[in-house]
Short mmCIF file of N, CA and C and ligand atoms in Angstrom, two decimals:
data_model
loop_
_atom_site.label_atom_id
_atom_site.label_comp_id
_atom_site.label_asym_id
_atom_site.label_seq_id
_atom_site.Cartn_x
_atom_site.Cartn_y
_atom_site.Cartn_z
N MET W 1 0.85 -1.20 0.00
CA MET W 1 0.00 0.00 0.00
C MET W 1 0.89 1.25 0.00
N GLN W 2 0.55 2.20 -0.86
CA GLN W 2 1.28 3.46 -0.91
C GLN W 2 0.70 4.38 0.17
N ARG W 3 1.52 4.72 1.14
CA ARG W 3 1.03 5.52 2.25
C ARG W 3 1.24 7.00 1.95
N SER W 4 0.20 7.79 2.12
CA SER W 4 0.39 9.23 1.95
C SER W 4 0.72 9.81 3.32
N VAL W 5 1.76 10.61 3.36
CA VAL W 5 2.26 11.10 4.64
C VAL W 5 1.90 12.58 4.78
N THR W 6 1.47 12.94 5.96
CA THR W 6 1.25 14.36 6.25
C THR W 6 2.62 15.00 6.39
N THR W 7 2.94 15.95 5.56
CA THR W 7 4.30 16.49 5.61
C THR W 7 4.41 17.71 6.52
N THR W 8 3.31 18.36 6.81
CA THR W 8 3.43 19.54 7.68
C THR W 8 3.02 19.18 9.09
N PRO W 9 3.98 19.28 10.03
CA PRO W 9 3.63 18.97 11.41
C PRO W 9 2.63 20.00 11.94
N SER W 10 1.76 19.54 12.84
CA SER W 10 0.73 20.43 13.38
C SER W 10 1.26 21.18 14.60
N HIS W 11 2.57 21.15 14.81
CA HIS W 11 3.11 21.76 16.02
C HIS W 11 4.37 22.55 15.66
N GLU W 12 4.81 23.39 16.58
CA GLU W 12 6.07 24.10 16.44
C GLU W 12 7.21 23.09 16.52
N LEU W 13 8.18 23.22 15.62
CA LEU W 13 9.32 22.30 15.70
C LEU W 13 10.14 22.62 16.94
N VAL W 14 10.66 21.58 17.55
CA VAL W 14 11.48 21.74 18.75
C VAL W 14 12.92 22.05 18.31
N ALA W 15 13.54 23.07 18.91
CA ALA W 15 14.91 23.44 18.54
C ALA W 15 15.90 22.39 19.04
N SER W 16 17.04 22.30 18.34
CA SER W 16 18.00 21.24 18.71
C SER W 16 18.55 21.45 20.12
N GLU W 17 18.66 22.72 20.58
CA GLU W 17 19.13 22.96 21.96
C GLU W 17 18.15 22.35 22.96
N GLU W 18 16.87 22.48 22.64
CA GLU W 18 15.82 21.94 23.52
C GLU W 18 15.89 20.40 23.55
N TRP W 19 16.09 19.79 22.36
CA TRP W 19 16.26 18.33 22.35
C TRP W 19 17.48 17.93 23.18
N GLY W 20 18.56 18.72 23.04
CA GLY W 20 19.78 18.43 23.79
C GLY W 20 19.51 18.47 25.29
N ALA W 21 18.77 19.50 25.73
CA ALA W 21 18.46 19.63 27.16
C ALA W 21 17.62 18.45 27.64
N ARG W 22 16.65 18.04 26.81
CA ARG W 22 15.79 16.91 27.23
C ARG W 22 16.59 15.62 27.31
N LEU W 23 17.50 15.41 26.33
CA LEU W 23 18.33 14.20 26.37
C LEU W 23 19.19 14.19 27.63
N ARG W 24 19.83 15.32 27.92
CA ARG W 24 20.71 15.38 29.10
C ARG W 24 19.91 15.13 30.37
N SER W 25 18.69 15.70 30.45
CA SER W 25 17.90 15.53 31.68
C SER W 25 17.48 14.07 31.85
N LEU W 26 17.51 13.28 30.76
CA LEU W 26 17.17 11.86 30.85
C LEU W 26 18.42 11.00 30.92
N GLY W 27 19.57 11.65 31.11
CA GLY W 27 20.81 10.90 31.31
C GLY W 27 21.44 10.38 30.02
N ARG W 28 21.08 10.96 28.89
CA ARG W 28 21.69 10.54 27.63
C ARG W 28 22.65 11.61 27.13
N ARG W 29 23.74 11.14 26.51
CA ARG W 29 24.63 12.08 25.86
C ARG W 29 23.94 12.64 24.63
N VAL W 30 24.27 13.90 24.31
CA VAL W 30 23.70 14.51 23.12
C VAL W 30 24.59 14.16 21.94
N THR W 31 24.10 13.31 21.05
CA THR W 31 24.89 12.89 19.90
C THR W 31 24.22 13.40 18.62
N LYS W 32 25.05 13.50 17.56
CA LYS W 32 24.51 13.93 16.25
C LYS W 32 23.40 13.00 15.80
N GLN W 33 23.61 11.68 16.07
CA GLN W 33 22.64 10.68 15.62
C GLN W 33 21.29 10.90 16.32
N ARG W 34 21.34 11.05 17.65
CA ARG W 34 20.08 11.23 18.39
C ARG W 34 19.38 12.51 17.95
N LEU W 35 20.15 13.60 17.80
CA LEU W 35 19.53 14.87 17.40
C LEU W 35 18.91 14.75 16.01
N ALA W 36 19.64 14.11 15.09
CA ALA W 36 19.13 14.00 13.71
C ALA W 36 17.85 13.17 13.67
N VAL W 37 17.80 12.08 14.44
CA VAL W 37 16.60 11.24 14.46
C VAL W 37 15.42 12.01 15.08
N LEU W 38 15.68 12.72 16.18
CA LEU W 38 14.61 13.50 16.81
C LEU W 38 14.07 14.57 15.86
N GLN W 39 14.98 15.25 15.16
CA GLN W 39 14.52 16.34 14.29
C GLN W 39 13.77 15.80 13.07
N ALA W 40 14.26 14.69 12.52
CA ALA W 40 13.56 14.11 11.37
C ALA W 40 12.16 13.65 11.77
N THR W 41 12.04 13.07 12.97
CA THR W 41 10.74 12.58 13.45
C THR W 41 9.81 13.76 13.76
N ASP W 42 10.40 14.83 14.28
CA ASP W 42 9.62 16.02 14.61
C ASP W 42 9.08 16.69 13.34
N ARG W 43 9.92 16.71 12.28
CA ARG W 43 9.54 17.37 11.04
C ARG W 43 8.42 16.64 10.32
N ARG W 44 8.46 15.31 10.37
CA ARG W 44 7.45 14.53 9.64
C ARG W 44 6.81 13.52 10.57
N PRO W 45 5.76 13.95 11.30
CA PRO W 45 5.11 13.04 12.24
C PRO W 45 4.56 11.81 11.53
N HIS W 46 4.55 10.68 12.22
CA HIS W 46 4.04 9.42 11.68
C HIS W 46 4.88 8.93 10.51
N SER W 47 6.20 9.06 10.63
CA SER W 47 7.11 8.47 9.64
C SER W 47 7.53 7.09 10.11
N SER W 48 7.80 6.22 9.13
CA SER W 48 8.34 4.90 9.47
C SER W 48 9.83 5.03 9.75
N ALA W 49 10.41 3.98 10.35
CA ALA W 49 11.85 4.00 10.64
C ALA W 49 12.65 4.17 9.34
N ASP W 50 12.20 3.53 8.26
CA ASP W 50 12.91 3.66 6.98
C ASP W 50 12.85 5.09 6.45
N GLU W 51 11.69 5.72 6.60
CA GLU W 51 11.56 7.11 6.15
C GLU W 51 12.44 8.03 6.99
N ILE W 52 12.47 7.77 8.29
CA ILE W 52 13.33 8.58 9.16
C ILE W 52 14.79 8.36 8.80
N ALA W 53 15.17 7.10 8.55
CA ALA W 53 16.56 6.81 8.18
C ALA W 53 16.94 7.56 6.90
N ALA W 54 16.04 7.61 5.92
CA ALA W 54 16.33 8.32 4.67
C ALA W 54 16.55 9.81 4.93
N GLN W 55 15.71 10.40 5.81
CA GLN W 55 15.87 11.81 6.18
C GLN W 55 17.20 12.05 6.88
N VAL W 56 17.50 11.17 7.84
CA VAL W 56 18.71 11.35 8.65
C VAL W 56 19.95 11.24 7.76
N ARG W 57 19.91 10.35 6.77
CA ARG W 57 21.08 10.17 5.90
C ARG W 57 21.41 11.39 5.06
N GLU W 58 20.44 12.30 4.89
CA GLU W 58 20.75 13.54 4.18
C GLU W 58 21.76 14.37 4.99
N GLN W 59 21.70 14.20 6.32
CA GLN W 59 22.64 14.91 7.20
C GLN W 59 23.85 14.06 7.54
N LEU W 60 23.60 12.78 7.80
CA LEU W 60 24.64 11.86 8.26
C LEU W 60 24.66 10.68 7.29
N PRO W 61 25.34 10.84 6.15
CA PRO W 61 25.24 9.84 5.08
C PRO W 61 25.68 8.44 5.48
N SER W 62 26.52 8.31 6.50
CA SER W 62 27.04 6.97 6.80
C SER W 62 26.21 6.21 7.83
N ILE W 63 25.15 6.81 8.37
CA ILE W 63 24.39 6.12 9.42
C ILE W 63 23.59 4.97 8.79
N SER W 64 23.60 3.81 9.46
CA SER W 64 22.88 2.66 8.93
C SER W 64 21.43 2.69 9.41
N THR W 65 20.58 2.01 8.65
CA THR W 65 19.17 1.91 9.04
C THR W 65 19.08 1.22 10.40
N GLN W 66 19.94 0.22 10.62
CA GLN W 66 19.95 -0.49 11.89
C GLN W 66 20.22 0.47 13.06
N SER W 67 21.18 1.39 12.89
CA SER W 67 21.46 2.36 13.96
C SER W 67 20.26 3.25 14.22
N VAL W 68 19.56 3.61 13.14
CA VAL W 68 18.38 4.45 13.32
C VAL W 68 17.32 3.69 14.12
N TYR W 69 17.16 2.40 13.85
CA TYR W 69 16.22 1.58 14.63
C TYR W 69 16.61 1.56 16.10
N VAL W 70 17.90 1.40 16.37
CA VAL W 70 18.37 1.34 17.76
C VAL W 70 18.10 2.67 18.46
N VAL W 71 18.43 3.77 17.79
CA VAL W 71 18.20 5.09 18.38
C VAL W 71 16.71 5.31 18.62
N LEU W 72 15.87 4.95 17.64
CA LEU W 72 14.43 5.13 17.80
C LEU W 72 13.87 4.32 18.97
N ALA W 73 14.37 3.08 19.13
CA ALA W 73 13.89 2.26 20.24
C ALA W 73 14.24 2.90 21.57
N ASP W 74 15.46 3.43 21.66
CA ASP W 74 15.89 4.08 22.90
C ASP W 74 15.06 5.34 23.17
N LEU W 75 14.87 6.16 22.13
CA LEU W 75 14.09 7.39 22.30
C LEU W 75 12.64 7.08 22.66
N THR W 76 12.13 5.96 22.14
CA THR W 76 10.76 5.54 22.48
C THR W 76 10.68 5.14 23.95
N ASN W 77 11.70 4.40 24.42
CA ASN W 77 11.74 4.03 25.84
C ASN W 77 11.82 5.25 26.74
N LEU W 78 12.52 6.29 26.27
CA LEU W 78 12.66 7.51 27.06
C LEU W 78 11.41 8.38 26.99
N ASP W 79 10.46 7.98 26.11
CA ASP W 79 9.23 8.74 25.93
C ASP W 79 9.46 10.08 25.23
N LEU W 80 10.58 10.21 24.52
CA LEU W 80 10.78 11.40 23.68
C LEU W 80 10.10 11.19 22.33
N VAL W 81 9.90 9.92 21.99
CA VAL W 81 9.27 9.54 20.73
C VAL W 81 8.17 8.54 21.06
N ARG W 82 7.08 8.63 20.33
CA ARG W 82 6.00 7.66 20.49
C ARG W 82 5.92 6.79 19.25
N LYS W 83 5.76 5.50 19.47
CA LYS W 83 5.64 4.54 18.39
C LYS W 83 4.17 4.18 18.23
N PHE W 84 3.69 4.24 17.00
CA PHE W 84 2.31 3.89 16.72
C PHE W 84 2.32 2.76 15.69
N GLU W 85 1.59 1.68 15.98
CA GLU W 85 1.58 0.56 15.04
C GLU W 85 0.23 0.50 14.34
N PRO W 86 0.18 1.02 13.11
CA PRO W 86 -1.09 1.03 12.38
C PRO W 86 -1.47 -0.38 11.95
N PRO W 87 -2.76 -0.59 11.62
CA PRO W 87 -3.23 -1.94 11.32
C PRO W 87 -2.45 -2.64 10.20
N ALA W 88 -2.06 -1.94 9.15
CA ALA W 88 -1.50 -2.66 8.00
C ALA W 88 -0.28 -1.98 7.39
N SER W 89 0.53 -1.32 8.20
CA SER W 89 1.79 -0.79 7.67
C SER W 89 2.82 -0.81 8.79
N PRO W 90 4.08 -0.54 8.45
CA PRO W 90 5.10 -0.61 9.51
C PRO W 90 4.85 0.41 10.61
N ALA W 91 5.51 0.23 11.74
CA ALA W 91 5.37 1.15 12.87
C ALA W 91 5.74 2.57 12.44
N LEU W 92 5.04 3.53 13.00
CA LEU W 92 5.27 4.93 12.70
C LEU W 92 5.68 5.65 13.98
N TYR W 93 6.49 6.69 13.82
CA TYR W 93 7.04 7.39 14.97
C TYR W 93 6.67 8.86 14.92
N GLU W 94 6.56 9.47 16.10
CA GLU W 94 6.24 10.89 16.19
C GLU W 94 6.80 11.42 17.50
N THR W 95 6.92 12.75 17.58
CA THR W 95 7.46 13.35 18.80
C THR W 95 6.35 13.86 19.72
N ARG W 96 5.11 13.72 19.30
CA ARG W 96 4.00 14.14 20.17
C ARG W 96 3.73 13.02 21.17
N THR W 97 4.22 13.18 22.39
CA THR W 97 4.14 12.12 23.39
C THR W 97 3.40 12.60 24.63
N GLY W 98 2.96 11.66 25.42
CA GLY W 98 2.48 11.99 26.76
C GLY W 98 1.11 12.63 26.82
N ASP W 99 0.37 12.70 25.69
CA ASP W 99 -0.94 13.35 25.74
C ASP W 99 -2.09 12.38 25.45
N ASN W 100 -1.77 11.08 25.39
CA ASN W 100 -2.80 10.05 25.14
C ASN W 100 -3.64 10.36 23.91
N HIS W 101 -3.02 10.98 22.87
CA HIS W 101 -3.84 11.21 21.67
C HIS W 101 -4.00 9.90 20.89
N HIS W 102 -4.99 9.87 20.05
CA HIS W 102 -5.29 8.67 19.27
C HIS W 102 -5.04 8.94 17.79
N HIS W 103 -5.27 7.90 16.98
CA HIS W 103 -5.01 8.04 15.57
C HIS W 103 -6.21 7.62 14.74
N ALA W 104 -6.42 8.36 13.67
CA ALA W 104 -7.41 8.00 12.67
C ALA W 104 -6.63 7.48 11.47
N TYR W 105 -6.99 6.29 11.04
CA TYR W 105 -6.22 5.56 10.04
C TYR W 105 -7.11 5.30 8.83
N CYS W 106 -6.70 5.74 7.65
CA CYS W 106 -7.47 5.48 6.43
C CYS W 106 -7.14 4.08 5.91
N VAL W 107 -8.16 3.25 5.83
CA VAL W 107 -7.94 1.86 5.43
C VAL W 107 -7.59 1.75 3.95
N ARG W 108 -7.82 2.81 3.18
CA ARG W 108 -7.50 2.71 1.76
C ARG W 108 -6.10 3.22 1.46
N CYS W 109 -5.72 4.41 1.94
CA CYS W 109 -4.42 4.97 1.54
C CYS W 109 -3.40 4.95 2.68
N GLY W 110 -3.83 4.59 3.90
CA GLY W 110 -2.88 4.51 5.00
C GLY W 110 -2.57 5.84 5.65
N ARG W 111 -3.29 6.90 5.26
CA ARG W 111 -3.09 8.19 5.89
C ARG W 111 -3.37 8.08 7.40
N VAL W 112 -2.55 8.78 8.19
CA VAL W 112 -2.71 8.77 9.64
C VAL W 112 -2.87 10.20 10.13
N ASP W 113 -3.89 10.46 10.89
CA ASP W 113 -4.08 11.78 11.49
C ASP W 113 -4.21 11.64 13.00
N ASP W 114 -3.75 12.67 13.71
CA ASP W 114 -3.91 12.69 15.16
C ASP W 114 -5.34 13.07 15.53
N VAL W 115 -5.84 12.46 16.57
CA VAL W 115 -7.15 12.81 17.13
C VAL W 115 -6.95 13.01 18.62
N ASP W 116 -7.27 14.20 19.11
CA ASP W 116 -7.14 14.42 20.55
C ASP W 116 -8.04 13.45 21.30
N CYS W 117 -7.57 13.00 22.45
CA CYS W 117 -8.39 12.11 23.27
C CYS W 117 -9.56 12.91 23.82
N ALA W 118 -10.78 12.38 23.61
CA ALA W 118 -11.97 13.11 24.07
C ALA W 118 -12.03 13.15 25.60
N VAL W 119 -11.39 12.17 26.25
CA VAL W 119 -11.41 12.11 27.71
C VAL W 119 -10.23 12.90 28.28
N GLY W 120 -9.07 12.75 27.66
CA GLY W 120 -7.91 13.57 28.03
C GLY W 120 -6.92 12.88 28.94
N HIS W 121 -7.23 11.71 29.44
CA HIS W 121 -6.26 10.99 30.26
C HIS W 121 -6.38 9.50 29.98
N ALA W 122 -5.32 8.76 30.28
CA ALA W 122 -5.30 7.33 30.06
C ALA W 122 -5.62 6.60 31.36
N PRO W 123 -6.27 5.43 31.34
CA PRO W 123 -6.97 4.88 30.17
C PRO W 123 -8.30 5.61 29.97
N CYS W 124 -8.67 5.82 28.72
CA CYS W 124 -9.88 6.62 28.49
C CYS W 124 -11.08 5.74 28.18
N LEU W 125 -10.91 4.41 28.29
CA LEU W 125 -12.05 3.51 28.15
C LEU W 125 -12.14 2.69 29.43
N THR W 126 -13.33 2.44 29.88
CA THR W 126 -13.53 1.61 31.07
C THR W 126 -13.93 0.21 30.62
N PRO W 127 -13.11 -0.79 30.94
CA PRO W 127 -13.44 -2.15 30.48
C PRO W 127 -14.61 -2.71 31.28
N SER W 128 -15.31 -3.67 30.66
CA SER W 128 -16.40 -4.33 31.38
C SER W 128 -15.84 -5.15 32.54
N HIS W 129 -14.59 -5.62 32.38
CA HIS W 129 -13.96 -6.39 33.45
C HIS W 129 -12.46 -6.12 33.40
N ASP W 130 -11.84 -5.77 34.52
CA ASP W 130 -10.42 -5.40 34.45
C ASP W 130 -9.47 -6.52 34.90
N HIS W 131 -9.97 -7.70 35.22
CA HIS W 131 -9.14 -8.84 35.62
C HIS W 131 -8.17 -8.50 36.75
N GLY W 132 -8.53 -7.52 37.55
CA GLY W 132 -7.67 -7.13 38.65
C GLY W 132 -6.45 -6.34 38.24
N MET W 133 -6.36 -5.99 36.97
CA MET W 133 -5.19 -5.22 36.51
C MET W 133 -5.34 -3.76 36.88
N GLN W 134 -4.20 -3.12 37.14
CA GLN W 134 -4.20 -1.67 37.22
C GLN W 134 -4.02 -1.18 35.80
N LEU W 135 -5.04 -0.62 35.21
CA LEU W 135 -4.98 -0.28 33.78
C LEU W 135 -4.20 1.00 33.55
N LEU W 136 -3.33 0.96 32.56
CA LEU W 136 -2.49 2.12 32.25
C LEU W 136 -3.00 2.88 31.04
N SER W 137 -3.42 2.16 30.01
CA SER W 137 -3.88 2.85 28.81
C SER W 137 -4.77 1.93 28.00
N ALA W 138 -5.50 2.51 27.08
CA ALA W 138 -6.31 1.75 26.13
C ALA W 138 -5.88 2.17 24.73
N GLU W 139 -5.75 1.20 23.86
CA GLU W 139 -5.33 1.47 22.49
C GLU W 139 -6.58 1.80 21.67
N VAL W 140 -6.66 3.00 21.16
CA VAL W 140 -7.82 3.40 20.37
C VAL W 140 -7.34 3.80 18.98
N VAL W 141 -7.82 3.11 17.95
CA VAL W 141 -7.52 3.50 16.57
C VAL W 141 -8.85 3.64 15.84
N TYR W 142 -9.07 4.79 15.26
CA TYR W 142 -10.25 4.99 14.44
C TYR W 142 -9.91 4.58 13.02
N ARG W 143 -10.64 3.65 12.46
CA ARG W 143 -10.40 3.24 11.07
C ARG W 143 -11.51 3.80 10.19
N GLY W 144 -11.14 4.25 9.01
CA GLY W 144 -12.17 4.77 8.11
C GLY W 144 -11.59 5.13 6.77
N LEU W 145 -12.30 5.96 6.03
CA LEU W 145 -11.83 6.46 4.74
C LEU W 145 -11.60 7.94 4.89
N CYS W 146 -10.40 8.40 4.53
CA CYS W 146 -10.11 9.84 4.64
C CYS W 146 -10.94 10.59 3.60
N SER W 147 -10.99 11.92 3.72
CA SER W 147 -11.87 12.68 2.82
C SER W 147 -11.42 12.54 1.37
N ALA W 148 -10.11 12.49 1.12
CA ALA W 148 -9.63 12.32 -0.26
C ALA W 148 -10.11 10.99 -0.83
N CYS W 149 -10.01 9.95 -0.03
CA CYS W 149 -10.43 8.63 -0.52
C CYS W 149 -11.95 8.54 -0.67
N GLN W 150 -12.68 9.25 0.17
CA GLN W 150 -14.14 9.24 0.01
C GLN W 150 -14.55 9.87 -1.31
N SER W 151 -13.87 10.99 -1.68
CA SER W 151 -14.30 11.63 -2.92
C SER W 151 -13.81 10.85 -4.14
N ARG W 152 -12.75 10.05 -3.96
CA ARG W 152 -12.26 9.23 -5.04
C ARG W 152 -13.04 7.91 -5.18
N ALA W 153 -13.72 7.55 -4.07
CA ALA W 153 -14.29 6.20 -4.04
C ALA W 153 -15.47 6.07 -4.98
N ASP W 154 -15.53 4.96 -5.66
CA ASP W 154 -16.68 4.61 -6.47
C ASP W 154 -17.82 4.25 -5.52
N PRO W 155 -18.99 4.91 -5.63
CA PRO W 155 -20.07 4.64 -4.68
C PRO W 155 -20.50 3.18 -4.65
N GLU W 156 -20.28 2.47 -5.79
CA GLU W 156 -20.65 1.05 -5.85
C GLU W 156 -19.76 0.20 -4.96
N SER W 157 -18.50 0.66 -4.77
CA SER W 157 -17.55 -0.21 -4.05
C SER W 157 -17.18 0.37 -2.70
N ARG W 158 -18.07 1.17 -2.12
CA ARG W 158 -17.82 1.69 -0.77
C ARG W 158 -17.57 0.55 0.22
N LEU W 159 -16.65 0.78 1.12
CA LEU W 159 -16.42 -0.25 2.15
C LEU W 159 -17.60 -0.28 3.10
ZN1 ZN I 201 -7.30 7.76 2.33
ZN1 ZN I 202 0.08 10.88 16.43
ZN1 ZN I 203 -9.13 8.66 24.49
#
């Protein structure tokens, strides 16, 4: 599936000094690799690791895709980056973290848009039975047809 990517972030880009300060406060050294991955992810929200690697290589031509995966995994653990796994494409990364926002996923073109959580805190769904677990979050993905795909869709073959 050819995924259409939103190229304009809906937020102010974070300056590299600010990323440096956040890395240091989390006990990480500020490296060119980490900064380049953070900035590429910030510029194009919901990019795959391969897309981020391609962006990063424009600045750091010798970095391997494997290194980008390692850096992304670490940044995800630090909560500087959020990983989103859409139903039918590779994992996507973004720098909008900690706000329990959800995603709207177009089943035809793979477009991904952010949707603010209507409740505002996690978990925002109450299960019928919690099995004694202390619930941390609920995974909410809205699936549908984006407006571009709706206008392109043949009315006979609507999903
Ligand atoms: Zn679509
Ligand atoms: Zn998002
Ligand atoms: Zn919610």
